[in-house]
mmCIF file of C-alpha atoms in Angstrom:
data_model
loop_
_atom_site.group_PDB
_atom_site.id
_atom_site.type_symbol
_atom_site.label_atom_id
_atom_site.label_comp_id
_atom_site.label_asym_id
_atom_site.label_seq_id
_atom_site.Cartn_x
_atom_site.Cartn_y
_atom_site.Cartn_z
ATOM 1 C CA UNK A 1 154.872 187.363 -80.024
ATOM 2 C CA UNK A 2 152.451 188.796 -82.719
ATOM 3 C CA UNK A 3 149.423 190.416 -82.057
ATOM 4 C CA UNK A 4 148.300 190.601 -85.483
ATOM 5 C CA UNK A 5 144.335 189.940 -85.352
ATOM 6 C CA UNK A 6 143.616 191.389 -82.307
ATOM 7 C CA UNK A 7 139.827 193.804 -82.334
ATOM 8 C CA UNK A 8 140.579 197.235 -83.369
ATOM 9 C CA UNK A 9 140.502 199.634 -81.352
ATOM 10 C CA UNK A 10 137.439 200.355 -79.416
ATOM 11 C CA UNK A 11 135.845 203.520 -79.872
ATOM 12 C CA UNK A 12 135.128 203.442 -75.722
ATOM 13 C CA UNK A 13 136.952 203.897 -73.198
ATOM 14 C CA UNK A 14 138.424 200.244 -73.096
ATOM 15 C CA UNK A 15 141.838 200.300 -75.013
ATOM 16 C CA UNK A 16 145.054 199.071 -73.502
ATOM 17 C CA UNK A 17 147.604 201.045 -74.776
ATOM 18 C CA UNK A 18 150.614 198.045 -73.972
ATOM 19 C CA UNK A 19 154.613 198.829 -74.071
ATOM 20 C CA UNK A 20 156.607 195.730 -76.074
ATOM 21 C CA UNK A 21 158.754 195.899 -72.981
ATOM 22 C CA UNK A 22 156.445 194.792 -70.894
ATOM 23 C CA UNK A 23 155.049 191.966 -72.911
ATOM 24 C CA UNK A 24 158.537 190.774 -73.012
ATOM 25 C CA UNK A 25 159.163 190.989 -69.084
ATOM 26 C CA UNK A 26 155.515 188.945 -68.738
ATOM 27 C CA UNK A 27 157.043 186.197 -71.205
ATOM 28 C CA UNK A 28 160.407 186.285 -69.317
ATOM 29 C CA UNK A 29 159.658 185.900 -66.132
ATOM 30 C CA UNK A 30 157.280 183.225 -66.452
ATOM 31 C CA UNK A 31 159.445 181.140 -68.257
ATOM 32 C CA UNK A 32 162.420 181.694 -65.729
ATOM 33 C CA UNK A 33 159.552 180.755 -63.209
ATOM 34 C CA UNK A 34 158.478 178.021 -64.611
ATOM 35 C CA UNK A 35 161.808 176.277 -66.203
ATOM 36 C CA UNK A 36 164.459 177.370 -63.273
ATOM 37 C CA UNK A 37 163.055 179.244 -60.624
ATOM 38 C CA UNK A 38 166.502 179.223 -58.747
ATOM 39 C CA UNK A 39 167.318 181.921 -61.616
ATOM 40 C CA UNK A 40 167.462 185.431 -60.374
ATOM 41 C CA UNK A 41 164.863 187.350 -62.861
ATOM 42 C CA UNK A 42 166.918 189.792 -65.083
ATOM 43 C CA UNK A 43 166.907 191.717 -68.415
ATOM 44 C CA UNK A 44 168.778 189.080 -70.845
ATOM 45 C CA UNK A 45 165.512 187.334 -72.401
ATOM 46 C CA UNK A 46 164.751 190.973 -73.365
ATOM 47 C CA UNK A 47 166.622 190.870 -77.076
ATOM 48 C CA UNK A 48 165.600 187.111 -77.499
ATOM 49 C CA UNK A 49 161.794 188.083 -77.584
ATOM 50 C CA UNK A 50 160.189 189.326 -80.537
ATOM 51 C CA UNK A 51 157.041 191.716 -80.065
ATOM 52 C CA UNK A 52 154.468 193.040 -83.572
ATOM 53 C CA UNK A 53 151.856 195.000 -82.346
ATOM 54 C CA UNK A 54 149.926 196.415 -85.143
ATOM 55 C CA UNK A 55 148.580 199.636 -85.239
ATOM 56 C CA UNK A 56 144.873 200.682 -84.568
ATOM 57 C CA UNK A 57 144.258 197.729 -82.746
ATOM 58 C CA UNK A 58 143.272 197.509 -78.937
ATOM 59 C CA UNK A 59 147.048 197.123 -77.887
ATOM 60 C CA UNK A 60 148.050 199.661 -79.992
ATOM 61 C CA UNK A 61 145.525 202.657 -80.605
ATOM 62 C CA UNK A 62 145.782 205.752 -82.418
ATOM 63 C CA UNK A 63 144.894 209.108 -80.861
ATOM 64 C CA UNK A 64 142.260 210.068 -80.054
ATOM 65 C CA UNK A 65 141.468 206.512 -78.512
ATOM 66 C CA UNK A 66 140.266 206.542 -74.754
ATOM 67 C CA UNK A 67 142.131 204.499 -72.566
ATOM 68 C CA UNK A 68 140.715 203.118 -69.727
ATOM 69 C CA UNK A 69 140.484 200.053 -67.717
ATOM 70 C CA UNK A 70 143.852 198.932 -68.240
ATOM 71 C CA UNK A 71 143.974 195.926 -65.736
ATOM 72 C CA UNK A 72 141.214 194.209 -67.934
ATOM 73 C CA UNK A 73 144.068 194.156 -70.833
ATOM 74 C CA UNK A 74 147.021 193.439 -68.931
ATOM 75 C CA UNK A 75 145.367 190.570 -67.016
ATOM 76 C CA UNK A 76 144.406 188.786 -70.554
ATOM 77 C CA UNK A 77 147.894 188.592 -71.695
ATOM 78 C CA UNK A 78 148.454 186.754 -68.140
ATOM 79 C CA UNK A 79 145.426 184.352 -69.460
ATOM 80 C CA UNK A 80 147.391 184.162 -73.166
ATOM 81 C CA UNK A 81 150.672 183.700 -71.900
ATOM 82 C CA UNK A 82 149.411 180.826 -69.121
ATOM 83 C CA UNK A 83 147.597 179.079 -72.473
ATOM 84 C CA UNK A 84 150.338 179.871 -75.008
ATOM 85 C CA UNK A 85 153.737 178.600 -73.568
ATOM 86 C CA UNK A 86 152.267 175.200 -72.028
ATOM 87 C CA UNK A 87 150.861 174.282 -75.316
ATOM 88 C CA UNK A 88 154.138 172.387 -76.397
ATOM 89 C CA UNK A 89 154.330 171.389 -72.339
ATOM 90 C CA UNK A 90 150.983 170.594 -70.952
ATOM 91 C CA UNK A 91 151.979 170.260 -67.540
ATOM 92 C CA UNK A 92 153.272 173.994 -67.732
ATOM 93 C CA UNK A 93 149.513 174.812 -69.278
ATOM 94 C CA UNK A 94 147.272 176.993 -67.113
ATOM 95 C CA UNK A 95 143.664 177.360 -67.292
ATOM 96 C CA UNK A 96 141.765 181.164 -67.771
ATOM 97 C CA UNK A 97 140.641 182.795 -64.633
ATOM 98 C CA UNK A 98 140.305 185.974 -63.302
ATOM 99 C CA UNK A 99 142.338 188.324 -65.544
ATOM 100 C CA UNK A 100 141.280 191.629 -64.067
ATOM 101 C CA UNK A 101 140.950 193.946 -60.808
ATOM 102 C CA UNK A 102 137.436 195.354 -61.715
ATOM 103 C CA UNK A 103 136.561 198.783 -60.001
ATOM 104 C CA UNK A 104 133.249 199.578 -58.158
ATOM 105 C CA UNK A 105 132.994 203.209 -57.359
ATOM 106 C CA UNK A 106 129.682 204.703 -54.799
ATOM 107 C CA UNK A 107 129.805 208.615 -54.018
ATOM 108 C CA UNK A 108 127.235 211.050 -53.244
ATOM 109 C CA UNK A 109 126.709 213.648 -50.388
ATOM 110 C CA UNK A 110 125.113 212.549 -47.032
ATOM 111 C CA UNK A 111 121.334 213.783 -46.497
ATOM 112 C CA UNK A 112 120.862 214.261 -43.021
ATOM 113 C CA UNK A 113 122.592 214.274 -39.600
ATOM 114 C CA UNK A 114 125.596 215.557 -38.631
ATOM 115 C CA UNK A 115 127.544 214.961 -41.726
ATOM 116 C CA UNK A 116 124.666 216.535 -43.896
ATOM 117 C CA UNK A 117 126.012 218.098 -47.227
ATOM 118 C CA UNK A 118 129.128 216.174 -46.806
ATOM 119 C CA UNK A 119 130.867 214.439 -50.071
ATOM 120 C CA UNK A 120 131.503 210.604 -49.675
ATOM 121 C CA UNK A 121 133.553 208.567 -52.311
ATOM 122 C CA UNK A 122 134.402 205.006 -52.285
ATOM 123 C CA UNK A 123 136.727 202.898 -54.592
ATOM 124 C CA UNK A 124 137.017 199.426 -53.793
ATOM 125 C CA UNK A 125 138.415 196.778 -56.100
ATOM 126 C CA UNK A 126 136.979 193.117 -56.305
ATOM 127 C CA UNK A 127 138.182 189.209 -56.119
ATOM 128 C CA UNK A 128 137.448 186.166 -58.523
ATOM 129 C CA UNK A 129 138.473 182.773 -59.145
ATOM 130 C CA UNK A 130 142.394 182.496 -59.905
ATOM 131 C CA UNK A 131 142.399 179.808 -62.208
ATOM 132 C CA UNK A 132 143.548 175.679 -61.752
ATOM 133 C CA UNK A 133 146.704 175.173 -62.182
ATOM 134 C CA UNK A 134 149.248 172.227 -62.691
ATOM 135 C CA UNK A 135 149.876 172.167 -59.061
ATOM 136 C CA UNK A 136 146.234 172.626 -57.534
ATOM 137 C CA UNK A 137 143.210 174.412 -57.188
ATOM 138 C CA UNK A 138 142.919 178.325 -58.068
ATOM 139 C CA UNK A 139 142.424 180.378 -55.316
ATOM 140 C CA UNK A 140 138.616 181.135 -54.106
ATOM 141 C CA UNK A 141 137.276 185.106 -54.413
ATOM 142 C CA UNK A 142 141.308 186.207 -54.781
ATOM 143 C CA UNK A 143 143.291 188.766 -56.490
ATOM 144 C CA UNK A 144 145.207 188.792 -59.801
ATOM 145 C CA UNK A 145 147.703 190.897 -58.286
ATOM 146 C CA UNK A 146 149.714 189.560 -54.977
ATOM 147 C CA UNK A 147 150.008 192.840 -53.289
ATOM 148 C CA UNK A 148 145.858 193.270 -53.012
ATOM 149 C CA UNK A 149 143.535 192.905 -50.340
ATOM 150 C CA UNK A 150 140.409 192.985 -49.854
ATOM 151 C CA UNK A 151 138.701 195.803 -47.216
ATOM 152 C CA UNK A 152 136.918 194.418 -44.135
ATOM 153 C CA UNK A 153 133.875 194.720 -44.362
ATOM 154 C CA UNK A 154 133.610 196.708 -40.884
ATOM 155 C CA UNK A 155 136.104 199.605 -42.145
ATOM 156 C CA UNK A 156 133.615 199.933 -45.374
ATOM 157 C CA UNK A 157 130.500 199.784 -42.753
ATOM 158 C CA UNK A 158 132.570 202.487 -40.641
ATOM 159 C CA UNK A 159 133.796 204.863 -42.888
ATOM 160 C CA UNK A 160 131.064 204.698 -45.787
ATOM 161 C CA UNK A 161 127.457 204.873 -45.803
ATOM 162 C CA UNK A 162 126.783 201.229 -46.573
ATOM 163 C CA UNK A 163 126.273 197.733 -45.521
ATOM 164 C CA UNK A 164 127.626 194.592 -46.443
ATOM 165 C CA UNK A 165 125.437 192.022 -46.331
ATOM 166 C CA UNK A 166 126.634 189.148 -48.189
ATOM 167 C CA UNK A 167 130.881 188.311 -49.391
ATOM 168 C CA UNK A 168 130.738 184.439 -49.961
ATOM 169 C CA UNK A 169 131.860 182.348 -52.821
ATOM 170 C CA UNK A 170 129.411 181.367 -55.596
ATOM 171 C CA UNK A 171 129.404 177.743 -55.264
ATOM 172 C CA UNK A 172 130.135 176.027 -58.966
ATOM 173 C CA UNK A 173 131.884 179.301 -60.699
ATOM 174 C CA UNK A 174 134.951 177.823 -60.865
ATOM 175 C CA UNK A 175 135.710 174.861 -63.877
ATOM 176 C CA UNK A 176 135.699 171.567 -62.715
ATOM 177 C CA UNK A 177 138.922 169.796 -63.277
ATOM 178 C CA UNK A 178 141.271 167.558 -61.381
ATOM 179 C CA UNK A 179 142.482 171.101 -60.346
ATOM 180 C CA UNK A 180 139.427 172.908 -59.662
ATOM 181 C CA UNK A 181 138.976 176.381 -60.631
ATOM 182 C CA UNK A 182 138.345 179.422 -58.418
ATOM 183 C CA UNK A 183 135.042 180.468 -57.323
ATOM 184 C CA UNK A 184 133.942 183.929 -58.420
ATOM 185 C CA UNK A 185 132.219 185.920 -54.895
ATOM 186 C CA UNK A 186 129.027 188.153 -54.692
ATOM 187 C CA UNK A 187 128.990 191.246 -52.318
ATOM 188 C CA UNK A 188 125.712 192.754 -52.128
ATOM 189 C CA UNK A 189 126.257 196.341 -51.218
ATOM 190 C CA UNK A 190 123.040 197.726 -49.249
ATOM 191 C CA UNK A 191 123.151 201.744 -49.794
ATOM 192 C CA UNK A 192 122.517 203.908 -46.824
ATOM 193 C CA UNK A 193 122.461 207.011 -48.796
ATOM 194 C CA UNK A 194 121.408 208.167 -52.507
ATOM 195 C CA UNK A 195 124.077 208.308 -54.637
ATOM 196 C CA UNK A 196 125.555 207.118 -57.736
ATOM 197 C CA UNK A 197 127.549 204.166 -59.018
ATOM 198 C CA UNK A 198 130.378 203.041 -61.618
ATOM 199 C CA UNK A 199 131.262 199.406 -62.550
ATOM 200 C CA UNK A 200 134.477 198.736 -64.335
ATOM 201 C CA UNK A 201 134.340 194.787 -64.793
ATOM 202 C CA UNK A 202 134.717 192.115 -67.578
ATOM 203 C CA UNK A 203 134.020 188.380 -68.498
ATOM 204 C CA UNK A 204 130.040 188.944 -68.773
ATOM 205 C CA UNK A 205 129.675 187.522 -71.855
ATOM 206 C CA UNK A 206 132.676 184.919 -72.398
ATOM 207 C CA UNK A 207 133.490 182.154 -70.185
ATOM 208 C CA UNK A 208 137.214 181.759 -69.284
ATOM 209 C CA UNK A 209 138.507 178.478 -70.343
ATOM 210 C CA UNK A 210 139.445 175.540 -68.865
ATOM 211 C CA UNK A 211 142.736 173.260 -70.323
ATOM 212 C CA UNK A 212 143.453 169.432 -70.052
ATOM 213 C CA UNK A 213 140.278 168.120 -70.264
ATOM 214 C CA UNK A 214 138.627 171.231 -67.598
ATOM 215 C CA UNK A 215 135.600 173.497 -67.736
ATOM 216 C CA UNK A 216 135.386 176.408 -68.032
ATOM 217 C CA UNK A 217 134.628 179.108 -65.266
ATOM 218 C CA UNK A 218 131.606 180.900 -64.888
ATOM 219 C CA UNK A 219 130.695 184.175 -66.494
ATOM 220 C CA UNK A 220 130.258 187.765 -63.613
ATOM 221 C CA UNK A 221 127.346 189.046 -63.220
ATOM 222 C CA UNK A 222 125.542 192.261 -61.468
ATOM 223 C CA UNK A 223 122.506 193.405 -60.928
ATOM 224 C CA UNK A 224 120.443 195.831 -58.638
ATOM 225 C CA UNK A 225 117.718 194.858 -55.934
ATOM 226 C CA UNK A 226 115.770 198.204 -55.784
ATOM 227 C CA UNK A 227 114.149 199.169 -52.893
ATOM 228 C CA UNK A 228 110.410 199.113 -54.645
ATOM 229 C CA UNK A 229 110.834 195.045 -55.531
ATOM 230 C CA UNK A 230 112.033 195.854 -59.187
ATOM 231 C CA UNK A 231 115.385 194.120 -60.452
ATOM 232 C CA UNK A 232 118.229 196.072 -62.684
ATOM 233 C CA UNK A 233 120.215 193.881 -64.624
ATOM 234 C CA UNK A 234 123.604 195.771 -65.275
ATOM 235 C CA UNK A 235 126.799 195.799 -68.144
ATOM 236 C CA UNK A 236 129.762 194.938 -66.877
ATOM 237 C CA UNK A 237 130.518 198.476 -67.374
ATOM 238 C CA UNK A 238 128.737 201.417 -66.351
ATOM 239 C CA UNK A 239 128.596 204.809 -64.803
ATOM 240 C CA UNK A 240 126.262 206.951 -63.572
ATOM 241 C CA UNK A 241 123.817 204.626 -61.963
ATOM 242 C CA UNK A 242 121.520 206.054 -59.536
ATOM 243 C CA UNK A 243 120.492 204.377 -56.492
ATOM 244 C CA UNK A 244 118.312 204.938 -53.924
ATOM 245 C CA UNK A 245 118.467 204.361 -49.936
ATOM 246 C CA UNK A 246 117.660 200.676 -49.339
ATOM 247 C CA UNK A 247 119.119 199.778 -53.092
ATOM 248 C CA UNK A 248 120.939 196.655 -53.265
ATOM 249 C CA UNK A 249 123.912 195.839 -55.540
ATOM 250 C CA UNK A 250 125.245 192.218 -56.150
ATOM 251 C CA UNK A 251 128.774 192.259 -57.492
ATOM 252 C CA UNK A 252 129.268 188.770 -58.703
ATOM 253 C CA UNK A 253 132.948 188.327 -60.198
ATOM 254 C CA UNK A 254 133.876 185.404 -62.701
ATOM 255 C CA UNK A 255 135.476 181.710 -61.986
ATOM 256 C CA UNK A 256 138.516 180.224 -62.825
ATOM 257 C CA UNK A 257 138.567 177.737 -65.273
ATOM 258 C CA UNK A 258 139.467 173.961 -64.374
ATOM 259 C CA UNK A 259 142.845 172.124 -65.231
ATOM 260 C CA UNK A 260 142.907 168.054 -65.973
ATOM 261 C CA UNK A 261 139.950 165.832 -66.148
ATOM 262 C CA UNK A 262 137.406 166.484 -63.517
ATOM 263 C CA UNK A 263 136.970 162.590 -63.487
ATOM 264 C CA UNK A 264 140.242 161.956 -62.009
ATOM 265 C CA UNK A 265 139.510 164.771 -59.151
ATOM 266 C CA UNK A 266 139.202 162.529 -55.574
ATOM 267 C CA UNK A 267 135.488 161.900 -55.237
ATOM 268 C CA UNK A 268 136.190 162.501 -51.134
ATOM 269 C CA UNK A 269 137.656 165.988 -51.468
ATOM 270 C CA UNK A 270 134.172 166.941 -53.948
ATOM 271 C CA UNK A 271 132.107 165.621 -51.029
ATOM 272 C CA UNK A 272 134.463 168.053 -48.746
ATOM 273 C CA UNK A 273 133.652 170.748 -51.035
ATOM 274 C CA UNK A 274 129.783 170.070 -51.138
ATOM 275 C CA UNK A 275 130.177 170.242 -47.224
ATOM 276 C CA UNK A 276 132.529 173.379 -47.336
ATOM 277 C CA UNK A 277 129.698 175.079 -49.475
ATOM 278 C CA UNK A 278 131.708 175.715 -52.717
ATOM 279 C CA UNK A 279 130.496 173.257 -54.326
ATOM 280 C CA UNK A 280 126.599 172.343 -55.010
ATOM 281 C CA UNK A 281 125.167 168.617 -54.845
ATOM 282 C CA UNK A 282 124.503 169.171 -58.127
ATOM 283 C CA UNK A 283 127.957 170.389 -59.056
ATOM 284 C CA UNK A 284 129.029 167.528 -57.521
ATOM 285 C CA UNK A 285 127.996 165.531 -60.897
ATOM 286 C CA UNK A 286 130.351 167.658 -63.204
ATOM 287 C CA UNK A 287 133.449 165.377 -61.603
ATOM 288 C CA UNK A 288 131.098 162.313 -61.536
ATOM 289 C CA UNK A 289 130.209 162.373 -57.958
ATOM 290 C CA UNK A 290 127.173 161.533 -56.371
ATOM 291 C CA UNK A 291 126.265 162.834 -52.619
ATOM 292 C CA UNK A 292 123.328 164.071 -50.780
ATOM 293 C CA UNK A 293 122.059 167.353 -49.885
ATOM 294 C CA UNK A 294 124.629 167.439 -46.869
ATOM 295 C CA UNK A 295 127.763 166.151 -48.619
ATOM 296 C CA UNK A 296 127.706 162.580 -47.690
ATOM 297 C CA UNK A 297 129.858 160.682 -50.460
ATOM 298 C CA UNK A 298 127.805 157.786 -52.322
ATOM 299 C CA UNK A 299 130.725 155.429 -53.325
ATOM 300 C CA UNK A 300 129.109 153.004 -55.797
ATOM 301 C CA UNK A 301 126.509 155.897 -57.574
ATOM 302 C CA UNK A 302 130.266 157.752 -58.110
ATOM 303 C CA UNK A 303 131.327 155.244 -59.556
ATOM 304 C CA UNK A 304 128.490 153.879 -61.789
ATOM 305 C CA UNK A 305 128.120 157.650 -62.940
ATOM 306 C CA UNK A 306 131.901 157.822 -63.709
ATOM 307 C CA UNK A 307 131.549 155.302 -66.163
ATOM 308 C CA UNK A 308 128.730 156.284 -67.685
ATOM 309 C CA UNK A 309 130.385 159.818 -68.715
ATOM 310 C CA UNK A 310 133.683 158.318 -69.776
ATOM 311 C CA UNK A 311 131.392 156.322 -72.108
ATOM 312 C CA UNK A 312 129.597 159.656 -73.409
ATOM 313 C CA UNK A 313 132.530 161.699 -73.984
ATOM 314 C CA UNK A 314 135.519 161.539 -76.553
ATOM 315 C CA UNK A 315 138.312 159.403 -75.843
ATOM 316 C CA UNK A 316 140.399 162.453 -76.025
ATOM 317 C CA UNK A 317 139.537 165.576 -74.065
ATOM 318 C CA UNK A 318 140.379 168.806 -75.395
ATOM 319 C CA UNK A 319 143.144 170.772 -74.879
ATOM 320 C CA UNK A 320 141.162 174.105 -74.371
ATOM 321 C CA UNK A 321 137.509 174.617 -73.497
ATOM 322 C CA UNK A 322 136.331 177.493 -74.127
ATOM 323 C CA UNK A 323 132.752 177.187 -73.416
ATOM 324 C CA UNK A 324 129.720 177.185 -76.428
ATOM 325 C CA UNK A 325 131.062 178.976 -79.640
ATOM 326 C CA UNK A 326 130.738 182.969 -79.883
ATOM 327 C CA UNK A 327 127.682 182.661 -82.452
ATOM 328 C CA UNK A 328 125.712 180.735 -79.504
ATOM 329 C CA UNK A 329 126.973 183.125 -76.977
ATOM 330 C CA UNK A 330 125.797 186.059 -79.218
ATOM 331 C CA UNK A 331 122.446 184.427 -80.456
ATOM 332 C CA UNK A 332 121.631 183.170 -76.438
ATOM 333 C CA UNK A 333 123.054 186.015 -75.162
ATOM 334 C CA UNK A 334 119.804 188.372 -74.280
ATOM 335 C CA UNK A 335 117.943 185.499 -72.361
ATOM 336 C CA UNK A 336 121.405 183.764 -70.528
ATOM 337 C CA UNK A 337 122.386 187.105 -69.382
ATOM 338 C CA UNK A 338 119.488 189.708 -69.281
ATOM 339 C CA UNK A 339 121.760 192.429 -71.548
ATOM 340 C CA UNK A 340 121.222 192.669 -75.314
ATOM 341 C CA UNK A 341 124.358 191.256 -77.356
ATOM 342 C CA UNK A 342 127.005 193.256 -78.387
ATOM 343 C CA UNK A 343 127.923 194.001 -81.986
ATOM 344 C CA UNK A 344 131.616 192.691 -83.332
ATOM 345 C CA UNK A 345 134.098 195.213 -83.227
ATOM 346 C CA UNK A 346 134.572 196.696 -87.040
ATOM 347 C CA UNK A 347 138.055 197.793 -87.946
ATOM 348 C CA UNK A 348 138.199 202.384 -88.883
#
């Protein structure tokens, strides 16, 4: 495995400082997963695999880097592993989803009442769409990691001085594909109390990619409904953001991208969807299905429309989609997404 052409590393505090050993155990207990699961996982692939990591890059910085964020770096090799070993075996090929645990932090000191002058602090870590996969869907508004939950929404209403008042699934963030991707969520946080914010999140500006012929998922988003009508857009990571009593914060995590051709996904289970709410009508027409407002299936539009986008499309569907180049994303980047565009990362 060589990581030769990765960025450099970041002068923020991004970098993923990774151990070889634990790229190898990634690679080695996929495979075993995926070619023999009856295996017990052990140590012997450890000396088979291979790992360059150069120096000064965002693996591998030099002091006095800042670390920080770390899941955001391990979860990518999860996407590069899932779309480098099913290259030479599509049906071991996995689509990009969400690589990451982002972190949304809200402290301050209550006001008034009987608490007055007393410190709150909350961490809470958020859910996207766990990409398709050769055998199914991704996962709606679920964790990269299997021992991670989400907290009801009463303990957070109980114990912190906020209100939830929206955790649903954005309908169309995940790829469309014979194997859907996962749909991203948005919590809006209403704050009880003034205070002060921190975002640690990624996939605002790229879109993770979709394999066999699938989309890819949609990008996260956030932004702040103040209390005076005004709107704050917000990076993906901040700190230090003020809000006000009333403010409201909408946490919107990325999709999963799609596996297989969304034209082969069953045109009932789409209309199921539509119903089911994670899905839109128009969605719908990304797999070539046609239904009304309230998810009723229209047989013979599906099927006229299905052959009209096999016509309009190559005969051959790629094996990654990864969205519109970077040069688009960059130059449409300001008006798609409200935040200026970033500059390329320049190597010391």
């Amino acid at each position: 495995m060589d990581f030769t052409g990765s960025d450099p590393q970041s002068p923020g505090p991004i970098n993923y400082y990774i151990n070889p050993n634990l790229a190898r155990m990634f690679f080695g207990i996929y495979m075993i997963t995926v070619a023999d699961p009856q295996i017990l996982w052990n140590d012997g692939f450890y000396p088979l695999v291979d790992v360059k990591i150069p120096d000064k890059s965002f693996w591998k910085p030099e002091f006095p880097a800042a670390l920080n964020a770390r899941n955001h770096g391990v979860g990518r090799i999860f996407d590069l592993f899932g779309g480098l070993l099913g290259q030479k075996t599509p049906d071991l090929l996995n689509a990009a989803g969400f690589s990451s645990s982002p972190h949304f932090m809200y402290s301050g000191h209550y006001s008034d009442g009987d608490r007055e002058g007393e410190w709150f602090q909350l961490y809470s870590i958020g859910f996207g769409g766990i990409p398709g996969r050769p055998i199914g869907d991704g996962p709606d508004g679920h964790s990269l990691w299997p021992s991670f939950v989400n907290i009801p929404c009463e303990y957070l209403e109980s114990y912190y001085p906020l209100r939830i008042e929206r955790w649903e699934t954005v309908p169309d963030t995940g790829g469309a594909g014979l194997h859907r991707g996962g749909n991203g969520v948005d919590v809006a946080y209403r704050f009880l109390e003034p205070g002060t914010i921190a975002i640690h999140d990624d996939r605002w500006l790229t879109y993770p990619w979709g394999v066999n012929g699938g989309d890819p998922g949609a990008r996260g988003r956030k932004w702040i409904e103040r209390a005076d009508g005004t709107v704050e857009v917000l990076p993906s990571k901040v700190h230090d953001v003020a809000v006000a009593r009333g403010d409201v914060l909408h946490f919107v995590t990325w999709g999963g991208g799609g596996w297989g051709d969304p034209l082969a996904r069953d045109p009932e289970l789409v209309a199921l969807e539509v119903r089911r709410g994670l899905v839109s009508p128009e969605g719908a027409r990304r797999y070539g299905v046609v239904v009304s407002p309230d998810g009723e299936l229209d047989v013979d539009a599906t099927a006229s429309l299905r052959e009209r986008l096999r016509g309009e499309r190559p005969a051959e569907l790629p094996v990654f989609n990864m969205g519109p180049p970077l040069e688009e994303i960059i130059a449409n980047c300001e008006a798609e997404t409200g935040l200026p565009a970033p500059k390329p990362p320049v190597p010391a």
